[in-house]
Coordinates of C-alpha atoms and ligand atoms in Angstrom, one line a residue:
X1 CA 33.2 -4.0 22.5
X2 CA 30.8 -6.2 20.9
X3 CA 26.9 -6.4 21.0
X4 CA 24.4 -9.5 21.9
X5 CA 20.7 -9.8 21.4
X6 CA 18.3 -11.8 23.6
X7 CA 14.9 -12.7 22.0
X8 CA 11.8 -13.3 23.6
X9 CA 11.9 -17.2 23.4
X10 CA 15.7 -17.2 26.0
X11 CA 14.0 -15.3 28.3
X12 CA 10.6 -17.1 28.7
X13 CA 10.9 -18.1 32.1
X14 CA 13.1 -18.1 35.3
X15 CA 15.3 -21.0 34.0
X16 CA 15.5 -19.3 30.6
X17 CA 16.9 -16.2 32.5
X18 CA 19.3 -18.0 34.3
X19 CA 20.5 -19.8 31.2
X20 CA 21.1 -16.0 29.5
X21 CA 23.4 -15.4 33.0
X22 CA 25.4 -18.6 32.8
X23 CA 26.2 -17.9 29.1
X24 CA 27.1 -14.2 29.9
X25 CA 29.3 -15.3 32.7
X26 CA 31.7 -16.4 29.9
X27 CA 31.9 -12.9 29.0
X28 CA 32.2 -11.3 32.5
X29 CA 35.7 -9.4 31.7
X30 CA 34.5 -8.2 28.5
X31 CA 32.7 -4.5 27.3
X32 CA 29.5 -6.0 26.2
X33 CA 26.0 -4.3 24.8
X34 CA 23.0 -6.7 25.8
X35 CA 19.8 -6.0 24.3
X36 CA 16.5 -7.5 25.2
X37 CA 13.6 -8.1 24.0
X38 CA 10.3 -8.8 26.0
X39 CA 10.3 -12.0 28.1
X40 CA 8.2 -14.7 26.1
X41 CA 4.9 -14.1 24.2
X42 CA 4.9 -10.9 26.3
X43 CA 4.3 -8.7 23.1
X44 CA 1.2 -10.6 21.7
X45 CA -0.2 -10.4 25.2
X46 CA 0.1 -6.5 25.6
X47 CA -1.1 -6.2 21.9
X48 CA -4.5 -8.3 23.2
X49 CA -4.5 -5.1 25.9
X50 CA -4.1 -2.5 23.5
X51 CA -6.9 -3.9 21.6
X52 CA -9.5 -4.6 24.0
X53 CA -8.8 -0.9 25.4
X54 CA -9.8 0.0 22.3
X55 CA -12.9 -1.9 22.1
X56 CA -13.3 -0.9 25.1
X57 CA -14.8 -4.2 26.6
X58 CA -13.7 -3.5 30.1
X59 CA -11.2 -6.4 30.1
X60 CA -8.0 -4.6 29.8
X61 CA -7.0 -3.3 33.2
X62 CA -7.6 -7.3 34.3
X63 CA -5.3 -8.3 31.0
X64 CA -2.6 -5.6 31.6
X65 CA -2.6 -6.6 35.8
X66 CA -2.2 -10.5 34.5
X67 CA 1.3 -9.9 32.6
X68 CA 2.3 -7.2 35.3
X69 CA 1.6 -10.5 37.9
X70 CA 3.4 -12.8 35.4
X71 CA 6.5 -10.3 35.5
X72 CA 6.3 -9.8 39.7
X73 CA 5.9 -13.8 40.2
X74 CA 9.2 -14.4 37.9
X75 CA 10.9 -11.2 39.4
X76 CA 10.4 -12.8 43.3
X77 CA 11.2 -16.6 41.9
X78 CA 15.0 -14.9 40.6
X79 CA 15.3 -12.4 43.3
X80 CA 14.0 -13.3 46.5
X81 CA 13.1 -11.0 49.1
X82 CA 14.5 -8.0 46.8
X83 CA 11.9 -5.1 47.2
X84 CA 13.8 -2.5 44.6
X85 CA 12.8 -4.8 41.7
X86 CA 9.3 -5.1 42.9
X87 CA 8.6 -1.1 43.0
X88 CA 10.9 -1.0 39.4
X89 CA 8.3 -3.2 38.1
X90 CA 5.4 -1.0 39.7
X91 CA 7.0 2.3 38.3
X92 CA 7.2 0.4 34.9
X93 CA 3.4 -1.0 34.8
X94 CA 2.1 2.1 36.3
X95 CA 2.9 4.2 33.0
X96 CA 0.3 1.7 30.8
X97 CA -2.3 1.9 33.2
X98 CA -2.7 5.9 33.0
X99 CA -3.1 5.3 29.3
X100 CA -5.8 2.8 30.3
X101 CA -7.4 5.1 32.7
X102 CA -8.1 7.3 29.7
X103 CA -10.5 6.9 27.0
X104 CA -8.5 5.4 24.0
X105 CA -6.5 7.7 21.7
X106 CA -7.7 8.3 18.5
X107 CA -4.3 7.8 17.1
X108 CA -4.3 4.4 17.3
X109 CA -0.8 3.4 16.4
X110 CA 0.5 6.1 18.7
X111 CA -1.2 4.5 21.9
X112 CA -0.1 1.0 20.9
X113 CA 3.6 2.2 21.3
X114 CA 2.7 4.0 24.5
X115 CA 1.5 0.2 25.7
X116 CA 3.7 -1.7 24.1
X117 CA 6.8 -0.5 25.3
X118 CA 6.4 -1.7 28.7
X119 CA 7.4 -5.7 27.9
X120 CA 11.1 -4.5 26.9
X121 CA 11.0 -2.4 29.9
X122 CA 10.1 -4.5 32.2
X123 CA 12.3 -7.6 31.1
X124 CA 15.2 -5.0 31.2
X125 CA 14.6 -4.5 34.6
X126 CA 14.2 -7.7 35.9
X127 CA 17.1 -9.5 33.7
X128 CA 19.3 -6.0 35.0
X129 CA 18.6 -7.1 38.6
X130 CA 19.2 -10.8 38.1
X131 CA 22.4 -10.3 36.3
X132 CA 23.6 -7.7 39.2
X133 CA 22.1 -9.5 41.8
X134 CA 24.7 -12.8 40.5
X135 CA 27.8 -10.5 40.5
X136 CA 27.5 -9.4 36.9
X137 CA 28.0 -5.8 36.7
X138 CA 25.4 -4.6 34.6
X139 CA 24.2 -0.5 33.5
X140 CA 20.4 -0.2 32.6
X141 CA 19.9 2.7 29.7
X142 CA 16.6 3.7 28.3
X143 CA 17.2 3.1 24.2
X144 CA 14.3 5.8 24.0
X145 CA 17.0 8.2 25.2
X146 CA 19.1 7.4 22.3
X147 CA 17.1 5.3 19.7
X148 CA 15.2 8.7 18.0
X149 CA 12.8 7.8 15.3
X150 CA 10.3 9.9 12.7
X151 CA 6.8 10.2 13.7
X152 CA 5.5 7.6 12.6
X153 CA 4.2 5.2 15.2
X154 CA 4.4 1.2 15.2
X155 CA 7.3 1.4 12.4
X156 CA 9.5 4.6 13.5
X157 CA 12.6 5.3 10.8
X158 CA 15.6 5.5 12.6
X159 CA 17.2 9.3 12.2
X160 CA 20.8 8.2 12.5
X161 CA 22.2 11.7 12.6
X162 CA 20.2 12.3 16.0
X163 CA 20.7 9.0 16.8
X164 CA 24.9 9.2 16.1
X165 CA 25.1 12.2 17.9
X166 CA 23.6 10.5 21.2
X167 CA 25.3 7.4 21.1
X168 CA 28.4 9.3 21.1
X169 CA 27.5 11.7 24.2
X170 CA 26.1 9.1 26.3
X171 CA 26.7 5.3 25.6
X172 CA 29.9 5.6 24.5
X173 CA 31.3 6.7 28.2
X174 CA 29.0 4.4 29.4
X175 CA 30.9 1.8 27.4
X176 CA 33.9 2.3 28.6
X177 CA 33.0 1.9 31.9
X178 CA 33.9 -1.9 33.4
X179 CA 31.0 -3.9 33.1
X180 CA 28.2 -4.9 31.1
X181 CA 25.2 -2.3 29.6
X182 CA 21.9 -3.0 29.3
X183 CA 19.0 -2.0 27.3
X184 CA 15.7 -2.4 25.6
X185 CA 15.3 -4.2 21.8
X186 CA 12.4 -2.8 19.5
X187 CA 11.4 0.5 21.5
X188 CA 12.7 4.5 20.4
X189 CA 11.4 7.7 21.0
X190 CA 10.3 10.8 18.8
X191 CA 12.7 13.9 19.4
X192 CA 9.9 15.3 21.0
X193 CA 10.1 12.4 23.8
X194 CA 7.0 10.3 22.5
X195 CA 7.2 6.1 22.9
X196 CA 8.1 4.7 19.1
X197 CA 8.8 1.3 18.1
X198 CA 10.7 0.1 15.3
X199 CA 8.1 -2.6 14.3
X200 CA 7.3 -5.9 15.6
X201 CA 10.5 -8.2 16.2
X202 CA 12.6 -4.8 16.2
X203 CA 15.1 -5.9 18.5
X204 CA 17.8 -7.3 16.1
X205 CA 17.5 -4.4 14.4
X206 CA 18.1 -2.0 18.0
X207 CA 20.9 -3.8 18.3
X208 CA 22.3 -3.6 14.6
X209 CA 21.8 0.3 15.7
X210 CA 24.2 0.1 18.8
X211 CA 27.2 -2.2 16.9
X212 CA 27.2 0.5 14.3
X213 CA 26.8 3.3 16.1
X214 CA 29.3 2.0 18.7
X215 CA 31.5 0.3 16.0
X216 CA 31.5 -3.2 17.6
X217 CA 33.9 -5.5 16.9
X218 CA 30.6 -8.0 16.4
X219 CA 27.5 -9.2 17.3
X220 CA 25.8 -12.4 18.3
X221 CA 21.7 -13.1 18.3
X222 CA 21.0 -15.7 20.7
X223 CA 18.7 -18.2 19.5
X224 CA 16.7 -21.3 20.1
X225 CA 18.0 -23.2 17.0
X226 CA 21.7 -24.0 16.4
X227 CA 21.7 -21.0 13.7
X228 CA 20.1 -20.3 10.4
X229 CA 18.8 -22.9 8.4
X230 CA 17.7 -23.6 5.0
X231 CA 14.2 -23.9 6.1
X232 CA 11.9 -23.1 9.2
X233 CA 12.3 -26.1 11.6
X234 CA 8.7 -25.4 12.7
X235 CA 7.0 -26.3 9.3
X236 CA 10.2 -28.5 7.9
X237 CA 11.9 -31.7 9.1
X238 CA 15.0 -32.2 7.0
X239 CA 16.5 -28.5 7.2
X240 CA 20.2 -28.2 7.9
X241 CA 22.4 -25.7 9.4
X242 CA 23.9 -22.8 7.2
X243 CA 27.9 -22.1 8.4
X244 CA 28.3 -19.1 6.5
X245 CA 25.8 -16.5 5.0
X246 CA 27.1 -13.4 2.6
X247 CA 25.0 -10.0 4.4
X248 CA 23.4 -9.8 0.7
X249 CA 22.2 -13.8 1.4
X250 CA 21.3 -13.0 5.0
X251 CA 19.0 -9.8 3.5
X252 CA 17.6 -11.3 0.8
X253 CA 16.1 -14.4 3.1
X254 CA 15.2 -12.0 6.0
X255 CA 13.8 -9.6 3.3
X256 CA 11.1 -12.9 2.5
X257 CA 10.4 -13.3 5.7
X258 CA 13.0 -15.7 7.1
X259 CA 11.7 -15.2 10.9
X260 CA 15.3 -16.0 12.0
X261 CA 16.7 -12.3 11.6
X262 CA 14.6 -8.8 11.5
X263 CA 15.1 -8.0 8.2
X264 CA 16.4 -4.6 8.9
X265 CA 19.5 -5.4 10.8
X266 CA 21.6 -6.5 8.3
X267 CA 22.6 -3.4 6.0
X268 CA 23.7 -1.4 9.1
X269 CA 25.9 -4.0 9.7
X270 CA 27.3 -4.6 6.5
X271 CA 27.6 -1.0 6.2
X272 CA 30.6 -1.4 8.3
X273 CA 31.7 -4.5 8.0
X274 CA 30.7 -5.9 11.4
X275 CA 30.2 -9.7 11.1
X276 CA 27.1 -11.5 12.7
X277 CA 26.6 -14.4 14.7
X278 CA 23.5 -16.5 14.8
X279 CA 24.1 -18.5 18.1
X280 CA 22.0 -21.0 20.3
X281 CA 21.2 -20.4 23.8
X282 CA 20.9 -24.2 24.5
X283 CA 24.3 -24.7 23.1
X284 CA 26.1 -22.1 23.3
X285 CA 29.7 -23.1 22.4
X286 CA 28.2 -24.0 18.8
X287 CA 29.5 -22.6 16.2
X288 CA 26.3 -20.9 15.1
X289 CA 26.3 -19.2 11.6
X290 CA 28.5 -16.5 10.7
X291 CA 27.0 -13.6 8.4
X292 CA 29.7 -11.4 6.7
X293 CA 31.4 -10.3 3.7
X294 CA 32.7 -13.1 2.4
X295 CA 31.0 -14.0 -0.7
X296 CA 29.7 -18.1 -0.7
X297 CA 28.3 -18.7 -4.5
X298 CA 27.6 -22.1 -3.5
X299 CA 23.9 -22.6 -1.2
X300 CA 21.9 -25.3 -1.0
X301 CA 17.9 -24.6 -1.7
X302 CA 16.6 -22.0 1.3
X303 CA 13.4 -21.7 1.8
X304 CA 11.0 -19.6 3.6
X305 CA 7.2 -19.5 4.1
X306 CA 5.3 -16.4 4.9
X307 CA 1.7 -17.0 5.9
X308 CA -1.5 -14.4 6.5
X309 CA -0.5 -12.7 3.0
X310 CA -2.9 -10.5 0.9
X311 CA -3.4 -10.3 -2.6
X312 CA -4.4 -7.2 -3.6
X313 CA -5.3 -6.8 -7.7
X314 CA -6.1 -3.7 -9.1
X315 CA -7.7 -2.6 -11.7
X316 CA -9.1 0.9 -13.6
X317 CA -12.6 1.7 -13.2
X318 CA -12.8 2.1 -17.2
X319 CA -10.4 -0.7 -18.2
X320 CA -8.0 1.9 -19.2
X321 CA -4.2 0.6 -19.2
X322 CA -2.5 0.6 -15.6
X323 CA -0.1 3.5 -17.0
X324 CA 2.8 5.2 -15.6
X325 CA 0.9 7.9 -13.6
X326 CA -1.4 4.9 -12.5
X327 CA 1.6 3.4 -10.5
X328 CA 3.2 6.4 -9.4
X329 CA -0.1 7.6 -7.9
X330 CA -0.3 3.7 -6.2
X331 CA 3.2 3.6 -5.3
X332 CA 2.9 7.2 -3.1
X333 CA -0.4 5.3 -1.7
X334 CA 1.0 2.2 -0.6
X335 CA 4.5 4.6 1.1
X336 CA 1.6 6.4 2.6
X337 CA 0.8 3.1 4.4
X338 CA 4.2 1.7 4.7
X339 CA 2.9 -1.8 3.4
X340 CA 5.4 -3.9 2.9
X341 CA 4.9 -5.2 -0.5
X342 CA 6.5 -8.9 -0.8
X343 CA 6.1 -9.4 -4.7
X344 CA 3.7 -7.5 -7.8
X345 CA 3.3 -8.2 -10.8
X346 CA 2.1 -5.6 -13.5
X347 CA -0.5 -6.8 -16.8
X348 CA -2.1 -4.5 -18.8
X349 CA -5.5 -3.6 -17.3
X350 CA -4.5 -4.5 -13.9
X351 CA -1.9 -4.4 -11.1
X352 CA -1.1 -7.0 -8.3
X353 CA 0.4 -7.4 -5.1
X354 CA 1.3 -9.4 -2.1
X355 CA 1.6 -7.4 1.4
X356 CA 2.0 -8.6 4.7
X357 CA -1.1 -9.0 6.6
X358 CA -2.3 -5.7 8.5
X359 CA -5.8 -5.4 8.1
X360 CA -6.4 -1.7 8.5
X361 CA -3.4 -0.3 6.8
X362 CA -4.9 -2.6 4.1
X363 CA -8.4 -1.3 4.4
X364 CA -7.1 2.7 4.6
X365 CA -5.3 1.9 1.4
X366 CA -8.0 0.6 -0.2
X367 CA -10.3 3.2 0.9
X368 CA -7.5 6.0 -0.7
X369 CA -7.7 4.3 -4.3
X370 CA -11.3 3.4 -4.2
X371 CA -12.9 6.1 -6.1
X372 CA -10.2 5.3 -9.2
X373 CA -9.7 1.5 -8.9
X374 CA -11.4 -1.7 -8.8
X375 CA -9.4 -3.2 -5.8
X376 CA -10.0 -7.4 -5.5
X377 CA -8.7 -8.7 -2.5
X378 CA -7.9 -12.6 -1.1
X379 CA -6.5 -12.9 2.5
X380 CA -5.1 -15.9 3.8
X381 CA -2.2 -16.7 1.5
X382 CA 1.4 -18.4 1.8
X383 CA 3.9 -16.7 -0.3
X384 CA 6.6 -18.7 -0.5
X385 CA 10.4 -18.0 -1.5
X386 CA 13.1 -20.7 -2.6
X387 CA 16.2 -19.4 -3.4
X388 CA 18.9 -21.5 -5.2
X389 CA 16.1 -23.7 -6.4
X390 CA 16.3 -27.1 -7.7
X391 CA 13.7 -29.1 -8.8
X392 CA 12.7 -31.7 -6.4
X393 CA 12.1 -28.6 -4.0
X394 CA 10.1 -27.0 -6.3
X395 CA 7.9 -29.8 -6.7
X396 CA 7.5 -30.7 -2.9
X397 CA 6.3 -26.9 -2.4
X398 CA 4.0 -27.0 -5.1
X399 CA 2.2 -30.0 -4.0
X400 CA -1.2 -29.6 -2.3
X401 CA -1.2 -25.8 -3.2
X402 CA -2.7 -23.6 -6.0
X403 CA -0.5 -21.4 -6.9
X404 CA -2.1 -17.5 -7.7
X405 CA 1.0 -15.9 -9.1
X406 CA 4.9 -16.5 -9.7
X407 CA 7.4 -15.1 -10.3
X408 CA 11.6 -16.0 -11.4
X409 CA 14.2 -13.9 -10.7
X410 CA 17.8 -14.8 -11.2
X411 CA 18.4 -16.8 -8.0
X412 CA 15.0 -16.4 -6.6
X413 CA 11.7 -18.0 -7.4
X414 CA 8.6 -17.0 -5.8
X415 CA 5.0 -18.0 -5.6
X416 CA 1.9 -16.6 -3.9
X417 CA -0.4 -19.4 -3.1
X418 CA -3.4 -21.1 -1.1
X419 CA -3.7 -24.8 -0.1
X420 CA -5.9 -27.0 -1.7
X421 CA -8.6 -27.9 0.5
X422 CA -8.7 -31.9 1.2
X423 CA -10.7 -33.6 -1.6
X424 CA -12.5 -37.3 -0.4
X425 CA -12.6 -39.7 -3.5
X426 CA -16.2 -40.3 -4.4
X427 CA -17.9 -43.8 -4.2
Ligands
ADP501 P1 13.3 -14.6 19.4 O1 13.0 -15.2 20.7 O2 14.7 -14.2 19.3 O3 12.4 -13.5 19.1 P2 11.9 -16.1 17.5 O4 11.1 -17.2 18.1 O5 11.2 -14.9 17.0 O6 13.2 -15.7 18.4 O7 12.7 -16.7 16.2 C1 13.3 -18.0 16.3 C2 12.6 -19.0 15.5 O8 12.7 -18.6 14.1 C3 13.1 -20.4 15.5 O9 12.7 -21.1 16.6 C4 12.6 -20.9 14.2 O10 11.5 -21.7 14.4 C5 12.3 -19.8 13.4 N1 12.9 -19.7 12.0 C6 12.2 -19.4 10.9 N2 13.0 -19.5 9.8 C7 14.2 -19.9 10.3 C8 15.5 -20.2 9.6 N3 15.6 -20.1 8.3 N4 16.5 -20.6 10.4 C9 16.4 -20.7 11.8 N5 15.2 -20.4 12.4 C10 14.1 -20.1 11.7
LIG502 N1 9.0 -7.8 21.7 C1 8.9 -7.3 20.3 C2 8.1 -8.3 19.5 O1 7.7 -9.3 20.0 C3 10.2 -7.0 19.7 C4 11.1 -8.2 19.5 O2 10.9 -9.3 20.1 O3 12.1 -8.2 18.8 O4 7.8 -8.0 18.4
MG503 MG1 11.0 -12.8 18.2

């Protein structure tokens, strides 16, 4: 059997949807694992619900009711006159509007999941229908059965031996079973049945989970570019396609932010040597990039750009050396958080690093270390990542940017920086 992963982006609309069909038509006779994600910009959307519940502004019942339209109007344009997906989609929505009808949760993170959860749900459901309702014979499973997580909400770690055991007891006859399965990307659940998620863009990573689990033979993300390329096409012109990728290329790339692949899903995969296709929806007999073993020494210059960075420096309250029990003491602080920490950099008196933007993880961390350290902190930065450089693209990312800090490892450099605001010649 082998696993496939559709994103957000080929399942924006009706045609998207019926684009995803036509492409698994060419698999009809085969044991496949489908994994969605939810349809479009769906996400952001239910993240602007979560938030002004907890604001409580008394615009998110309206908010939550537009997507829930959204999904009903696409739901009737694919399956006409078909009442069962209708009161699937009702069941489905209902759920987020109890949460709504209470006060807002004082754990935070745990009633985002809660919320969240319903855009893979409900583009499971409708993309199950459509693919039925075309003669696709498709299973719809709940990865919150299977998918079992820690505690921690927003960014759940998997627990594999839990997660082993299920896959074996109930997907695995499922897979066997003629026909396709289906299933939600991104969403888990606490042993103790709560909602988790595995962190935004999760879904390669649910489906790294199945193929290893499950042993597939491979999997294929489906994508709206040809595969992955040395650059982002949305902030570069001349970027070419990448055939082949070693998994320890693939990681290191995703690790920096390369939006092309959730950085998680490549170790379970390399762990068992399942090889990984980066395919295009819009062209889908491409050959797409293949990510496995094989070791390629020779790349051309990849680059990646992550935006909305901090830079967090730290320093002693009494100019005392950052020493060893310093770090430790910061390094339990920041696991505390789970920030992800992109790059530091360690001087005598003071400490530095880079983390993805989240605001109040970044504020409760700060808040922890306050009383010891003199924290200085600059939002808004690009870090950027060239691996293989060579000069010319070195120069060309430097240009119209101040660079904060950087850094050269073997095959790697990186740099932390901010653009140069637009200077007018005088006179
Ligand atoms: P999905 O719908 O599967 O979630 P996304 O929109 O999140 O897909 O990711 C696909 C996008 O990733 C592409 O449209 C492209 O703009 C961007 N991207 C960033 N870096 C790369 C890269 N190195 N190679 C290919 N695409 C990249
Ligand atoms: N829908 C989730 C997100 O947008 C997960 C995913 O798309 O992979 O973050
Ligand atoms: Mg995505």
């Amino acid at each position: 059997m082998r696993t496939f992963k559709f994103g957000g982006s080929s399942l924006k609309d009706a045609a998207a949807v019926r684009n995803v069909g036509a492409i698994l038509q060419r698999f009809k006779d085969e044991n496949l694992v489908i994994v969605v994600s939810a349809m479009g910009k769906t996400t952001n959307a239910l993240e602007e619900v979560i938030y002004a519940h907890a604001r409580q502004d008394g615009t998110a019942l309206a908010l939550l009711d537009g997507i829930k339209g959204m999904h009903d109007t696409l739901a009737k344009e694919l399956l006409p006159g078909n009442q069962e997906i209708l009161a699937a989609l009702n069941d489905t929505f209902v759920e987020a509007h109890w949460v709504l009808d209470e006060p807002p949760h004082p754990h935070f993170d745990y009633m985002y999941d809660q919320i969240i959860c319903v855009g893979e749900l409900a583009s499971s459901r409708i993309v199950h229908a459509y693919l039925n309702h075309i003669g696709l014979v498709t299973a719809w499973l709940d990865a919150r059965e299977v998918i079992i997580t820690d505690e921690i909400h927003r960014e759940g770690w998997v627990d594999w031996t839990e997660t082993g055991r299920r896959m074996e007891e109930k997907v695995k006859p499922m897979v066997t079973q003629p026909g396709f399965l289906l299933t939600q990307g991104f969403i888990a659940s606490t042993r103790d049945n709560a909602t988790t998620t595995l962190g935004r863009e999760g879904s390669d990573y649910t489906t790294a989970i199945f193929s290893y689990c499950l042993n597939a033979e491979n999997m294929t993300i489906w994508k709206d570019v040809p595969g992955v390329l040395t650059g982002d096409p949305r902030l570069f012109d001349n970027v070419t396609k990448l055939d082949r990728l070693s998994y320890k290329e693939a990681i290191e790339m995703t690790y920096y932010g390369a939006k092309v692949i959730h950085p998680k899903t490549i170790k379970p995969l390399q762990n068992k040597s399942i090889p990984l296709y980066v395919k295009s929806f819009v062209e889908p007999e491409g050959e797409g990039t293949l990510i496995s073993a094989d070791v390629e020494d020779h790349y051309p210059p990849i680059v990646t750009v992550e935006q909305d960075q901090t830079l967090l420096s730290i320093a002693t309250r009494d100019f005392s050396f950052v020493a060893e029990h310093h770090l430790s003491l910061l390094f339990q602080k920041i696991a505390d958080q789970r920030l992800q920490v992109n790059m530091m950099q360690n001087s005598a008196i003071s400490f530095s690093i880079c983390v993805n933007r989240a605001p109040e993880k970044v504020q409760a961390f700060i808040d922890n270390i306050e009383t010891e350290f003199k924290v200085t902190r600059e939002d808004g930065l690009e870090l950027i990542t060239i691996r293989h450089p060579q000069d010319g693209v070195m120069e060309n990312m430097r240009r119209g940017r101040i660079v904060l800090f950087e850094e050269r490892i073997r095959n790697t450099v990186q740099f932390v920086a901010k653009n140069v605001p637009v200077m007018a010649r005088k006179g």
